[in-house]
Structures are given as C-alpha cells and as structure tokens.
mmCIF file of C-alpha atoms and ligand atoms in Angstrom:
data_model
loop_
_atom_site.group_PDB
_atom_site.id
_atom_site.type_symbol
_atom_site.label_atom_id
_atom_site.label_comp_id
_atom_site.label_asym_id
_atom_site.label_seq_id
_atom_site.Cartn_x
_atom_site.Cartn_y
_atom_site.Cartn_z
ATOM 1 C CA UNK T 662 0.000 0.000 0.000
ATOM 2 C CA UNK T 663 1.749 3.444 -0.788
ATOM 3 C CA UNK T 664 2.589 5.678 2.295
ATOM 4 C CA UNK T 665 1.340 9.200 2.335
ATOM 5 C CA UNK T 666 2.605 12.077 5.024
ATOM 6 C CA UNK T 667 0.395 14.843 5.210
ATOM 7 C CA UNK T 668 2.292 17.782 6.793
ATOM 8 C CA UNK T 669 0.404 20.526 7.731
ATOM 9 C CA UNK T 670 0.224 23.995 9.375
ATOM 10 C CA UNK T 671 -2.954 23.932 11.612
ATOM 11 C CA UNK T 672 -2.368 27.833 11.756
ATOM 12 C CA UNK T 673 -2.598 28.446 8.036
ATOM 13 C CA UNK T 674 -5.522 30.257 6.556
ATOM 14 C CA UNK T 675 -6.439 31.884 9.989
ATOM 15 C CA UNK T 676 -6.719 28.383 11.373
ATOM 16 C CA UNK T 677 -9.056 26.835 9.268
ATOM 17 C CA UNK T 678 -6.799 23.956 7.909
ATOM 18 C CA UNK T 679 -7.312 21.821 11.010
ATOM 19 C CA UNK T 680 -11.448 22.648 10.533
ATOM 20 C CA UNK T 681 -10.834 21.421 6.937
ATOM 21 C CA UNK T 682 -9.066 18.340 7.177
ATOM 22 C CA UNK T 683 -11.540 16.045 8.078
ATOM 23 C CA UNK T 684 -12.924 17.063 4.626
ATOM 24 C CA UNK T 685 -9.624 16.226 3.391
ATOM 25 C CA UNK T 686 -8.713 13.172 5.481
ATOM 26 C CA UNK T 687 -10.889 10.103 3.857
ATOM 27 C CA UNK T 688 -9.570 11.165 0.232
ATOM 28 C CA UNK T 689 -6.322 11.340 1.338
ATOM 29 C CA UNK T 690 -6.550 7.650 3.099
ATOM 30 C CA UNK T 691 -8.256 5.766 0.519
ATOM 31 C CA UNK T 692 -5.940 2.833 -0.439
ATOM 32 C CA UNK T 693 -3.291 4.249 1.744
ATOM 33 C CA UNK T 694 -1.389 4.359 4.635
ATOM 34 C CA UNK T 695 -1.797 7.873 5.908
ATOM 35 C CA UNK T 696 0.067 9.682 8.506
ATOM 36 C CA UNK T 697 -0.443 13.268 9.420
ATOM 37 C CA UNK T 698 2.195 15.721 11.124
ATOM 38 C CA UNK T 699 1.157 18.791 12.131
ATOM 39 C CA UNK T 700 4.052 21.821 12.023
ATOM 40 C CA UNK T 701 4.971 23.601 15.337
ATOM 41 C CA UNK T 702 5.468 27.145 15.751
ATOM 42 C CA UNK T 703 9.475 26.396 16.239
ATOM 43 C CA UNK T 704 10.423 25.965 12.704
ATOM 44 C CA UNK T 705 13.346 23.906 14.415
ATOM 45 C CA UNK T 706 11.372 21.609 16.226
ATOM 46 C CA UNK T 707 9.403 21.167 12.862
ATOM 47 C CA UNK T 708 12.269 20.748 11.198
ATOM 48 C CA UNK T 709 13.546 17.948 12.997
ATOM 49 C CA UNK T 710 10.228 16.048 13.594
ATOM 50 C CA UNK T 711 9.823 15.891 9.599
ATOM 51 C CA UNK T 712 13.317 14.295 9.030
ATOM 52 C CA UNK T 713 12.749 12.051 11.779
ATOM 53 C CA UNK T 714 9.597 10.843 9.890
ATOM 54 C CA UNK T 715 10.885 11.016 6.457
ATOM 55 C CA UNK T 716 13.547 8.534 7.086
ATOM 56 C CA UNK T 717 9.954 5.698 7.360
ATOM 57 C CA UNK T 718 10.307 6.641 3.247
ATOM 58 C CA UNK T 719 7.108 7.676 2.337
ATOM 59 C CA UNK T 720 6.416 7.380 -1.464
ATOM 60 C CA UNK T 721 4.779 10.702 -0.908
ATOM 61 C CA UNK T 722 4.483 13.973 0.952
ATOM 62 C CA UNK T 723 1.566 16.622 0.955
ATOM 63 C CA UNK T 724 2.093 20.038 1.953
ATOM 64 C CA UNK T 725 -0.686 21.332 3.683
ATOM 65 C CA UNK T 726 -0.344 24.968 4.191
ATOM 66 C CA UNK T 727 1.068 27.706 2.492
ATOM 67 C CA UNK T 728 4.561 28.622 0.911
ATOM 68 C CA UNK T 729 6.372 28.421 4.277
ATOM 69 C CA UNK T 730 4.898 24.584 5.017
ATOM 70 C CA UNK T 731 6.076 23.708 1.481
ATOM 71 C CA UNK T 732 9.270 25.358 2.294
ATOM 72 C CA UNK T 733 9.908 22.910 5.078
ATOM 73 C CA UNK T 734 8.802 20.090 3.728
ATOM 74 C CA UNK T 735 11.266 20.381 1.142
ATOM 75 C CA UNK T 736 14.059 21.292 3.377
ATOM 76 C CA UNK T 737 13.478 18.500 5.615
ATOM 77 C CA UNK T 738 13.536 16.079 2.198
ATOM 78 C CA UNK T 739 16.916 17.673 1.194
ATOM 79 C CA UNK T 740 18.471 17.032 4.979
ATOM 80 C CA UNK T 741 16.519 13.675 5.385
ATOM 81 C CA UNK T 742 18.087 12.661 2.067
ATOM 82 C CA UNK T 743 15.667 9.651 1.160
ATOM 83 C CA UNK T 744 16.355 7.362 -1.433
ATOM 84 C CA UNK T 745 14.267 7.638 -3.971
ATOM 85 C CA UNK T 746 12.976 11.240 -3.051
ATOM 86 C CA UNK T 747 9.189 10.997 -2.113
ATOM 87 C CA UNK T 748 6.874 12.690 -4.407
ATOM 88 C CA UNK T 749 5.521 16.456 -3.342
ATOM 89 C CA UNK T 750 1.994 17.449 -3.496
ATOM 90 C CA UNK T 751 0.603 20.608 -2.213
ATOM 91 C CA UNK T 752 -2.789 21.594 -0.937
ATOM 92 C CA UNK T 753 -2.653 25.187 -0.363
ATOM 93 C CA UNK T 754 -4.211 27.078 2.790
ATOM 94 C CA UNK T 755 -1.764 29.497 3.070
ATOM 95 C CA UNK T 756 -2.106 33.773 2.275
ATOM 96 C CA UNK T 757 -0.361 33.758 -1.000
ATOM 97 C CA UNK T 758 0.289 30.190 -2.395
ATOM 98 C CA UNK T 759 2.972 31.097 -5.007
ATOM 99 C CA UNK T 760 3.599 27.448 -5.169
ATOM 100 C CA UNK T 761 0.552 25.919 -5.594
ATOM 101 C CA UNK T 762 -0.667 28.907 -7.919
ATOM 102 C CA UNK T 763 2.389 28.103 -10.300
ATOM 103 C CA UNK T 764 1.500 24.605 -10.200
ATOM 104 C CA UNK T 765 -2.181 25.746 -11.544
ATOM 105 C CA UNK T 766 -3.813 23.812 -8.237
ATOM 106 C CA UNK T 767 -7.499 25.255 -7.731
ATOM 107 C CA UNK T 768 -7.465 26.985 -4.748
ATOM 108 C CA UNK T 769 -10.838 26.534 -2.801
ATOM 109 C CA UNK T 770 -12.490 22.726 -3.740
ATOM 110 C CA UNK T 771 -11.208 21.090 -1.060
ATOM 111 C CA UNK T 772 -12.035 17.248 -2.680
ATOM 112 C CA UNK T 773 -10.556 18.158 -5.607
ATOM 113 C CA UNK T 774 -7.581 19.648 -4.469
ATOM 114 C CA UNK T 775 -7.072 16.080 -2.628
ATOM 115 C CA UNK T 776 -7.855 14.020 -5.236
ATOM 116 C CA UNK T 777 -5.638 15.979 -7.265
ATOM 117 C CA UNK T 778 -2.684 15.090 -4.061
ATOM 118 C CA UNK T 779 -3.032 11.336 -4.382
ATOM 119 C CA UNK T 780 -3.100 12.136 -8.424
ATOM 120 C CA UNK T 781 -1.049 9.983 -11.050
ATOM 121 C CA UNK T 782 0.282 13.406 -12.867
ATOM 122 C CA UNK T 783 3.548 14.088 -12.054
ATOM 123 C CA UNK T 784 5.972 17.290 -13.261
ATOM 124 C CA UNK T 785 9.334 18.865 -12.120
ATOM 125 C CA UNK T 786 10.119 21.504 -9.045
ATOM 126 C CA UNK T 787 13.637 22.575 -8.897
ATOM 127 C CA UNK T 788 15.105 22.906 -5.681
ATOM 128 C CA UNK T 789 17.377 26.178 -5.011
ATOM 129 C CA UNK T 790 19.777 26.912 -2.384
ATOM 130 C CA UNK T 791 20.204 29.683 -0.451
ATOM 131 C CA UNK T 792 23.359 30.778 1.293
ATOM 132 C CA UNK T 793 23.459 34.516 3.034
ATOM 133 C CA UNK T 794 26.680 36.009 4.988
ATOM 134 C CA UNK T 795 27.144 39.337 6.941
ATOM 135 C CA UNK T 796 30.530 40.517 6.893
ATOM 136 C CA UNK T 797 32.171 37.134 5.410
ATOM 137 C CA UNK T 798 30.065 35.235 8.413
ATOM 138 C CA UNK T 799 27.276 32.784 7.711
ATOM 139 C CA UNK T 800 23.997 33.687 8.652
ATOM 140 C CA UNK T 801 21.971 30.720 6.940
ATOM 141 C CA UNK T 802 21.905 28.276 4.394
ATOM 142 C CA UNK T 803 19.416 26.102 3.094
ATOM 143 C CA UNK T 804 16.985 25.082 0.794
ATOM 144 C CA UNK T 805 13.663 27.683 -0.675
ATOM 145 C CA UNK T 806 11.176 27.266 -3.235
ATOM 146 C CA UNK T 807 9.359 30.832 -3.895
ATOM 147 C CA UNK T 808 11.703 33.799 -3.690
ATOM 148 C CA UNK T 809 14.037 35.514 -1.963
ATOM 149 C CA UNK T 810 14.035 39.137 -1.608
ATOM 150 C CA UNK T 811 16.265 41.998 -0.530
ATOM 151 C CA UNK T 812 14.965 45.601 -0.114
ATOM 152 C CA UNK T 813 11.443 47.058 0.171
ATOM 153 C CA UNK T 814 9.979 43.175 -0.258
ATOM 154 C CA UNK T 815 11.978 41.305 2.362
ATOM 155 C CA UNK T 816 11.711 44.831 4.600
ATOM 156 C CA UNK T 817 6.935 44.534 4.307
ATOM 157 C CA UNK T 818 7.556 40.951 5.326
ATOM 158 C CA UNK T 819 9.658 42.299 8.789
ATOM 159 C CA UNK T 820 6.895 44.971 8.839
ATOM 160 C CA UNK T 821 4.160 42.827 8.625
ATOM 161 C CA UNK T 822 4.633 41.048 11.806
ATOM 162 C CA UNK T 823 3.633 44.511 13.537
ATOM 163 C CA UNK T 824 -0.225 44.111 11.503
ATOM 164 C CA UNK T 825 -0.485 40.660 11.737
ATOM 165 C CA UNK T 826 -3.868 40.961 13.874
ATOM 166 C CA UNK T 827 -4.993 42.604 10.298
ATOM 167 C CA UNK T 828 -4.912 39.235 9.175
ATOM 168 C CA UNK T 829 -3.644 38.297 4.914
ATOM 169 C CA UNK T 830 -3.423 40.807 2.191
ATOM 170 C CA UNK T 831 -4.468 43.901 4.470
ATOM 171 C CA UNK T 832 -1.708 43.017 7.123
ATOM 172 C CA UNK T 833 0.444 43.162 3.735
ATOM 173 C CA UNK T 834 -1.023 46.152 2.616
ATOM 174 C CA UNK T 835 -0.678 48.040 5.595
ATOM 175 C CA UNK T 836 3.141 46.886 6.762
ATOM 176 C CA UNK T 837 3.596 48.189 2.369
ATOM 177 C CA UNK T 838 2.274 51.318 3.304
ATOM 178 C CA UNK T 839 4.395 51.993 6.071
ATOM 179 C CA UNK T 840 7.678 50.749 3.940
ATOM 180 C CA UNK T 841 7.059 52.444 1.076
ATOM 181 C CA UNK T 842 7.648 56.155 2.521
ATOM 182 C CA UNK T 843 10.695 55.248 4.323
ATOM 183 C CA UNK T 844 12.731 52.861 1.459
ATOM 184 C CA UNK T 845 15.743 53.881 0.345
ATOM 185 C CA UNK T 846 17.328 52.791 -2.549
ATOM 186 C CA UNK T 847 20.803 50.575 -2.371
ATOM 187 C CA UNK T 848 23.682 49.420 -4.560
ATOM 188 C CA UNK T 849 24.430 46.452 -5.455
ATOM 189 C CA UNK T 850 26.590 44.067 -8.159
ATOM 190 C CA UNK T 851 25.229 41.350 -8.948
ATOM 191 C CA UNK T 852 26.769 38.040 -10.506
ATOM 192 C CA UNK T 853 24.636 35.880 -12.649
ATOM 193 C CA UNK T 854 26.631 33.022 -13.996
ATOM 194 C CA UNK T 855 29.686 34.480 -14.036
ATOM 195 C CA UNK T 856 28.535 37.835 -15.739
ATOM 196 C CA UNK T 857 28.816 40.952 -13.546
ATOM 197 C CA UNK T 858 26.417 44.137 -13.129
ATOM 198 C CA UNK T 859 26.484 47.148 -10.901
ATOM 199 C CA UNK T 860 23.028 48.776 -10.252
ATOM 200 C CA UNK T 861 21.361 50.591 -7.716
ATOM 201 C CA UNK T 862 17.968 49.149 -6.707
ATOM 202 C CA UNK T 863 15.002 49.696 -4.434
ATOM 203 C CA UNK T 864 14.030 45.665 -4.214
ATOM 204 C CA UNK T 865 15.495 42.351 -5.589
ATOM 205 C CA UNK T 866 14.194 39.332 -5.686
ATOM 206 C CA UNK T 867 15.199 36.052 -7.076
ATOM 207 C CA UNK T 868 12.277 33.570 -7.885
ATOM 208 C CA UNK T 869 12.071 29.974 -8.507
ATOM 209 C CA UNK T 870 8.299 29.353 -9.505
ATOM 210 C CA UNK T 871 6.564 32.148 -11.896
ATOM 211 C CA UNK T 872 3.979 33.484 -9.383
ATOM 212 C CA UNK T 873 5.122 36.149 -6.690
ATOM 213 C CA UNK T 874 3.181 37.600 -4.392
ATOM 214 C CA UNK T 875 0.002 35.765 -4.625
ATOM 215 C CA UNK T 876 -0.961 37.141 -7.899
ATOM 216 C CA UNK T 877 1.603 38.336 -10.422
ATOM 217 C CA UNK T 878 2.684 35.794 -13.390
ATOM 218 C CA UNK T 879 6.410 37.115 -13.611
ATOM 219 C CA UNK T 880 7.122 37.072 -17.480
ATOM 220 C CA UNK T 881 9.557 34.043 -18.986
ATOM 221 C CA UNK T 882 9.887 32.473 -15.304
ATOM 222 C CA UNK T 883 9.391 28.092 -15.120
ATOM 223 C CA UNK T 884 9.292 26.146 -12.134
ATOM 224 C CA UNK T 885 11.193 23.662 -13.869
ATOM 225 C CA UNK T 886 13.964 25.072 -16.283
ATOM 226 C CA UNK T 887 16.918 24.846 -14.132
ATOM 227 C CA UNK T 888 17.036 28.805 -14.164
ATOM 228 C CA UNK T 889 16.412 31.179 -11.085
ATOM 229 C CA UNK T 890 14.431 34.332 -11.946
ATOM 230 C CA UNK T 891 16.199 37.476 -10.635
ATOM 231 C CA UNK T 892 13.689 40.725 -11.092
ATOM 232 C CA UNK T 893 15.404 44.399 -10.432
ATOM 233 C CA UNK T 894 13.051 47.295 -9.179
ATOM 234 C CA UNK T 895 14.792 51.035 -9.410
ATOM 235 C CA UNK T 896 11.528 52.638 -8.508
ATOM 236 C CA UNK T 897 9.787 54.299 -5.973
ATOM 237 C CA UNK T 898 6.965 54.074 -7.806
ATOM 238 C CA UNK T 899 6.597 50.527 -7.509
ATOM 239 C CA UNK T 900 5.664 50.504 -3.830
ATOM 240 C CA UNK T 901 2.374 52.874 -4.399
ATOM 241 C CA UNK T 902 1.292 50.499 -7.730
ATOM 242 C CA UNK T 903 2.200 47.550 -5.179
ATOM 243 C CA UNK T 904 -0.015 49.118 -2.299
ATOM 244 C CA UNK T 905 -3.266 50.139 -4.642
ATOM 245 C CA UNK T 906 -3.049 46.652 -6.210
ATOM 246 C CA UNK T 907 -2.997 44.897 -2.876
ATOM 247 C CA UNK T 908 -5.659 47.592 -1.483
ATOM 248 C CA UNK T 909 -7.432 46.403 -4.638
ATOM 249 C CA UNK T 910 -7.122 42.342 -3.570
ATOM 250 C CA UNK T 911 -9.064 43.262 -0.336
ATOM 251 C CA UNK T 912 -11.761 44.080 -1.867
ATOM 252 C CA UNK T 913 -12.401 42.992 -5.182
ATOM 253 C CA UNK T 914 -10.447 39.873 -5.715
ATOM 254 C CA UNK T 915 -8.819 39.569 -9.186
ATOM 255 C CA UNK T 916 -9.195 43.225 -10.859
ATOM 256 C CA UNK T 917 -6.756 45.605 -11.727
ATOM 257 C CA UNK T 918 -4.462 42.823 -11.804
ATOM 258 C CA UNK T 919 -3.307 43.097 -15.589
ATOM 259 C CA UNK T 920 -3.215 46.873 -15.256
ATOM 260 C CA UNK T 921 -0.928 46.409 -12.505
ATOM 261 C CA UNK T 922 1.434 43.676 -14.188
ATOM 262 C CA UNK T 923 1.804 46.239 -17.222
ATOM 263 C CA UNK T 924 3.319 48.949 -15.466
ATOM 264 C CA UNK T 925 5.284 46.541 -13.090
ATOM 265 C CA UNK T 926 6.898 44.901 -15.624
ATOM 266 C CA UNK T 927 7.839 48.001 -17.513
ATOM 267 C CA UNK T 928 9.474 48.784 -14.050
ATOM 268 C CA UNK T 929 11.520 45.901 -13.808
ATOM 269 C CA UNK T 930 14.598 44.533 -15.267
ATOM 270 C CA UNK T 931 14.205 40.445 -15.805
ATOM 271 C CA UNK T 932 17.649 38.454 -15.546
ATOM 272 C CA UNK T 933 17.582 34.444 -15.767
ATOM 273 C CA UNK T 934 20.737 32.099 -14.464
ATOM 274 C CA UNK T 935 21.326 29.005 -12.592
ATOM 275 C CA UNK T 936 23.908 31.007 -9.808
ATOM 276 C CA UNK T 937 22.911 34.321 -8.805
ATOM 277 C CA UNK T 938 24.875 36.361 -5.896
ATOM 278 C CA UNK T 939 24.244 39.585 -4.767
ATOM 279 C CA UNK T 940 26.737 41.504 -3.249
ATOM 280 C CA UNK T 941 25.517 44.643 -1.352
ATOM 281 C CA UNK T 942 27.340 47.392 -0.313
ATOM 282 C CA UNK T 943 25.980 47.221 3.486
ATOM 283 C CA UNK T 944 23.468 44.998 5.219
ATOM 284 C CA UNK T 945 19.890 44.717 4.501
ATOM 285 C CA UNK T 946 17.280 42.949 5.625
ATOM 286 C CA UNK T 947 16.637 39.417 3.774
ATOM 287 C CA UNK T 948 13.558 37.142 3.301
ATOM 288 C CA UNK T 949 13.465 33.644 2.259
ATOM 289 C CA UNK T 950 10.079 31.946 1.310
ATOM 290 C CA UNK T 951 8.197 34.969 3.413
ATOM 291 C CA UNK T 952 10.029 34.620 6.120
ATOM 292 C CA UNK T 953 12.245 37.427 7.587
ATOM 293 C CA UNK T 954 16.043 36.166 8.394
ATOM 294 C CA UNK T 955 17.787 38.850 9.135
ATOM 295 C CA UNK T 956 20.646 41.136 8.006
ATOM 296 C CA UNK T 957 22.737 40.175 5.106
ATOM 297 C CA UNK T 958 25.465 41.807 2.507
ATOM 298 C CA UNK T 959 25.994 38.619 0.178
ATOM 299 C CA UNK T 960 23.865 36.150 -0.965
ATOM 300 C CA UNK T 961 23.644 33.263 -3.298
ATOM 301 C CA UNK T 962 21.363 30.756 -4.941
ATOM 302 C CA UNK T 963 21.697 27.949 -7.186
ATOM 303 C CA UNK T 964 19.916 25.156 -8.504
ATOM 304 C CA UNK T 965 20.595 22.305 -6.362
ATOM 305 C CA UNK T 966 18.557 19.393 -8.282
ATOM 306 C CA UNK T 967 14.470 18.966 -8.332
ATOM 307 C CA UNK T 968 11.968 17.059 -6.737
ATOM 308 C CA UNK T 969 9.242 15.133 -8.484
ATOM 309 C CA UNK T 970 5.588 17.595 -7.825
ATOM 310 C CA UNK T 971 2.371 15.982 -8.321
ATOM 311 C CA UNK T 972 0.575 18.251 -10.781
ATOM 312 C CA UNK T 973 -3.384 18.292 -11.388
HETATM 313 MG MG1 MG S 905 12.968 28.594 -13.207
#
C-alpha cells in the first residue's frame, strides 16, 4: 500500500486547515497508509520532527499549508536525504500560495484539491539553495522554493509582523504602506553566472516558480527550467502600484491585476541564471520563502537538483 505524510500547518488560513481536514482526510486515506504531522510554531522543532519521519520513506508527501509549510517540507527532504525522493503534493491554505498557484492547483475545492494530491500526474520543481553572509560570516543556508528578496519586499515581510492581527493581504497592505515612505534605494553588483552588473535598486528578488506575491505571473519564469528568476526594481513608484493593487485584492479579488502587471513589468529589469549572488554594499534585511532572516550583505542561490511535484 503506498505511504502518504500529510504535513500541515494547523495555523494556516487563519486556522481553518485543522477545521478542513476532516474534509480532506478520507480522500487522502483511501488505499493508503496515511500519517499526518502537524508543524509547530518552532520551525526547528518542525524541522527535525519531519526528518525524523521522512527517514519511514514515504512514497509521498503533501504540503498542507502555504509557501512556508512547502518550504519545510522540502528542506526537511533535502536534509533527510531519502532514497528515492518521495513525491511532493501541495494543498494550499496558506495567504499567498505562489507554489501551488504556479502549479495551476485550484485553490478553494477542497475534494478536488485532494484528489488531485493522491493524483497519477507528475511534473518537475527545482530545488534552489540559499546561502546569506554578513561581513564574510554565515547567517543561513538552506533550501527555498518561492523567492528571496532583498529591499522594500523582504523589509513589508519584517513589517508585517507589527499588523499581523490585520490578518492576509491587508496586514500586507498596511506593513507596504508603512515601507514604502521610508525605502531607500541601495547598490548592489550582482553576478549571474559568471557575468557581472552594478546597479542601484530599491528591491530584488530572485524567484524559482513564476507566481510572486500571490498574484503576479512574472514574465519568462518556469518552475522547472533549471534557471532562477532574478527581477530588479529602481523605482519608488513601484511601492504605491504595489499598495493600490494589494488595497485592490481586499476588496475585489482579481481586478486591476493586468493593469498592474503592465506597469510593473515596464518597471523591472528580468535576468535568468542558474547562480545568482548579490553583493551589497551594506546589510539589509533578507527574506526567504516569506520569512524574515535577518541582516545580510551577500547572498547566493543555485539550482541544487528537483523534486518530483504531483501536478493536477
Ligand atoms: Mg525557473
């Protein structure tokens, strides 16, 4: 009988996923052996619980959550180091699901989206690693799967902590608000492959699947090309678009979104590689997969290999 681990965040979606899984839970079982983990607040403990129980070698895992539970899951596979790597699925609950958006998962039918996890169609996810150092000293390394961002990006997701009680989008909304009157631009030379360029930027981020920020389709990104996705903001203006689109998302879900891409993308310089390191000229505040790390003046990410991700 094939083993299934469902990991999952019983805080994601404002708590709801643990009030959704029995809806989950008998689709999931059928015809196999189920075992459910739920994450812990101590992204250590969590850590160490899933490697503990991917050494059982499951044939496959489901991420139940958002960006950050698919996050772990994959960085427990990589340290766990099964052989052969279980299969991912995702079921998203989280606040932006860049993941399961770029895997073109519904988002709300609960049966379908676990039918669709004990599915036969499988696709690619590359893996990237991160490593980040502040003054030649490490500060982390591992394993992401959405973005990483330096500048007015990985500075709303610090912010954001202060609004969480706002709850999604508006907590966003309100941390971007705050950010985008006191960002300052920075330098920076960055190394793609080899090839060097010195720019001055107000955010960078470097993406592994196309969809960033819960709702914009970066242009010529895949999840499965081998390439990173590095985007280059020298704007100001980008934080008000960014703030009246996500202003927008409160309310009326889905409009003003192509308006929005337009004049982002005119803002933005697109750069593709497998290695990309950033070298800044002081620290700034880093984010990995929406989660704030800390202060950071180099950074790199490469490809590291892919995981087999259960498509619908
Ligand atoms: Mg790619």
């Amino acid at each position: 009988m094939p083993s299934l681990l469902a990991v999952m965040n019983p805080s994601a979606h404002d708590f709801d996923a643990r009030r959704r899984w029995p809806r989950l839970e008998p689709i999931l079982r059928r015809g196999r052996e189920l075992t459910l983990l739920e994450t812990e607040p101590d992204p250590a403990r969590t850590h160490e619980r899933l490697k503990a129980e991917l050494a059982r070698r499951y044939d496959r895992v489901v991420a139940i959550g958002g960006d950050g539970t698919v996050d772990a899951v994959l960085n427990a596979i990589v340290d766990a180091r099964p052989d052969p790597l279980p299969e991912l699925a995702v079921i998203p609950f989280g606040t932006a699901n860049d993941v399961a958006k770029s895997l073109r998962l519904p988002l709300d039918d609960l049966e379908r989206l676990a039918a669709i996890a004990t599915g036969d169609r499988l696709g690619a996810l590359d893996v990237p690693r991160v490593r980040a150092l502040r003054r030649g000293r490490l500060v982390v390394e591992k394993v992401w799967v959405d973005s990483v961002g330096i500048g007015m990006d990985a500075d709303v997701v610090f912010e954001r902590a202060r609004y969480r009680d706002l709850g999604g989008y508006l907590a966003y909304a309100a941390a971007l608000a705050d950010r985008s009157l006191q960002q300052r631009s920075f330098d920076l030379v960055l190394d793609l492959d080899g090839r060097k360029f010195e720019t001055r930027v107000f955010n960078v981020f470097v993406n592994n699947v196309p969809v960033y920020a819960g709702s914009l389709e970066m242009p010529g990104a895949r999840r499965d090309d081998g390439l990173l996705d590095v985007y280059l903001f020298d704007r100001l203006e980008y934080g008000s678009k960014f703030l009246s689109f996500l202003t927008k998302e409160v309310d009326v879900l889905g409009l003003g979104v192509h308006e929005f891409l337009e004049d982002i993308t005119r803002n933005q310089r697109t750069l593709h590689g497998r290695r990309v390191r950033l070298i800044l000229a002081s620290g700034r505040r880093l984010q990995i997969d929406g989660d704030p790390v800390g202060e950071v003046d180099e950074v790199v990410c490469e490809i590291v290999g892919q995981v087999p991700v259960v498509l619908p």
